Amino acid sequence: MNDLKINTSEAKQFVGNATETILNSALKSGLVFEYSCKTGQCGVCKTKVISGTVVELQTQLALTEHDRAENKILTCCCAPSSDLLIDAEDLASLHGIYIKTLPCRIKHITRFSDELIGLALRLPQTAHFKFLEGQYIDIIGPNSIRRSYSVASTAEQNEIVLFIKCFENGQMSNYWFNQAKENDLLRMEGPKGTFFLRDSTQDLVFLATGTGIAPIISILSGLDNDPDFVQSGAISLYWGNRFPEEFFWTHSFKKLQVNVNYVLSRKADNWPHHTGYVQDVALASDHNMAKSAVYACGSNIMIQSAKERFLASGLAENKFYSDAFVQSY
Ligand code: FES
């Protein structure tokens, strides 16, 4: 397969070919571009092609007609079919953080409800697993089923904590909720994704639905435990669920001042907090968009709606970061 040169607007260069996605070729060469789902659904990897042509290896579901007219592509879906120049940023914060495949054992299972568990995983002492708070890992379970989960623990902890929701008829859910037991041996691959805190001096607005709270707990706990971190901006968290019993976490930060908002999407008797959608509640709170960055994790519908509405309210496009939980195929 012929090698093709891919250049970025930052004058970085790597080699690709017509059978490998631009994103994978970049990752193999040590460059890290924005990505999350790697399946064409979330749109996080959207990039403009300045010159050259591409071939679509998987359907670019998150690309609109407007995006296509502007020569935008999803780097997780496209391979080069000529030399290319693309407008992609290399995320230096992720340099030196390598994706590894490692064995791991279930250390502990916490059953929050019939539909939600917390999992602590133990890695080999020699694993030297490094990640940035906010990233996710893939767990490779029985029959090589693979699913992605955001890490809720911090990089300093000697265990990996995940929150897992039960999906009806889900193959992996059947394992987690009916078979999994302490000391089970699994494999994990990671860390992955580019959802991590970029600038902690800004006002920070976090939006989460369901177990999308996991990477946000990781990010906030990392700040709370960082002896060098001095909070200079406001931090707000809006966490949405459908039922009151789904709020399985309450914060207990030592020094971090966080305005935590629990948001129920359905009306419930005697619910003392917000009702509605997290993005609506957050937008009603009058954040200063010029000073803020928004980090959203959870359902793709929430994220797309939040992005559209925050940008329409004056947030800069490069200040909206997201990690969408999308369907596995
Ligand atoms: S669409 Fe490419 S990473 Fe989600």
Short mmCIF file of C-alpha atoms in Angstrom, two decimals, residues 23 27 32-38 42 44-45 91 93-95 97-99 129-138 148-151 189-198 215 321-324:
data_model
loop_
_atom_site.label_atom_id
_atom_site.label_comp_id
_atom_site.label_asym_id
_atom_site.label_seq_id
_atom_site.Cartn_x
_atom_site.Cartn_y
_atom_site.Cartn_z
CA LEU A 23 -6.87 9.23 13.12
CA LEU A 27 -2.03 7.92 16.72
CA VAL A 32 -3.00 12.85 19.04
CA PHE A 33 -5.95 14.57 17.39
CA GLU A 34 -9.31 15.16 19.07
CA TYR A 35 -11.41 11.98 19.18
CA SER A 36 -13.94 10.15 21.27
CA CYS A 37 -16.18 7.43 19.80
CA LYS A 38 -14.09 6.38 16.76
CA CYS A 42 -20.02 11.94 18.00
CA VAL A 44 -15.49 15.23 18.02
CA CYS A 45 -12.86 14.35 15.38
CA LEU A 91 -2.73 17.57 21.62
CA SER A 93 -0.81 16.99 26.74
CA LEU A 94 -1.34 13.41 25.61
CA HIS A 95 2.19 12.85 24.38
CA ILE A 97 0.55 8.56 27.32
CA TYR A 98 0.47 5.32 25.41
CA ILE A 99 -2.42 3.00 24.72
CA PHE A 129 -0.64 2.62 33.46
CA LYS A 130 -0.80 6.36 32.81
CA PHE A 131 -3.84 8.37 31.79
CA LEU A 132 -5.27 11.86 32.03
CA GLU A 133 -8.37 12.26 34.17
CA GLY A 134 -11.37 12.26 31.82
CA GLN A 135 -10.14 9.54 29.45
CA TYR A 136 -11.80 6.17 28.89
CA ILE A 137 -10.68 2.56 28.54
CA ASP A 138 -12.01 -0.45 26.66
CA SER A 148 -15.78 1.46 26.45
CA TYR A 149 -16.06 2.96 29.94
CA SER A 150 -14.88 6.30 31.29
CA VAL A 151 -12.53 6.10 34.25
CA GLU A 189 -7.04 -1.38 26.46
CA GLY A 190 -6.38 2.28 26.99
CA PRO A 191 -6.34 5.05 27.86
CA LYS A 192 -8.35 6.52 24.99
CA GLY A 193 -10.13 9.68 23.99
CA THR A 194 -9.24 13.33 24.34
CA PHE A 195 -11.71 14.39 27.03
CA PHE A 196 -9.49 15.97 29.67
CA LEU A 197 -9.21 19.34 31.35
CA ARG A 198 -7.50 21.92 29.12
CA PRO A 215 -14.90 11.25 33.89
CA TYR A 321 -15.35 19.59 24.94
CA SER A 322 -17.36 16.41 24.91
CA ASP A 323 -17.33 12.67 25.30
CA ALA A 324 -20.49 11.08 23.95
#
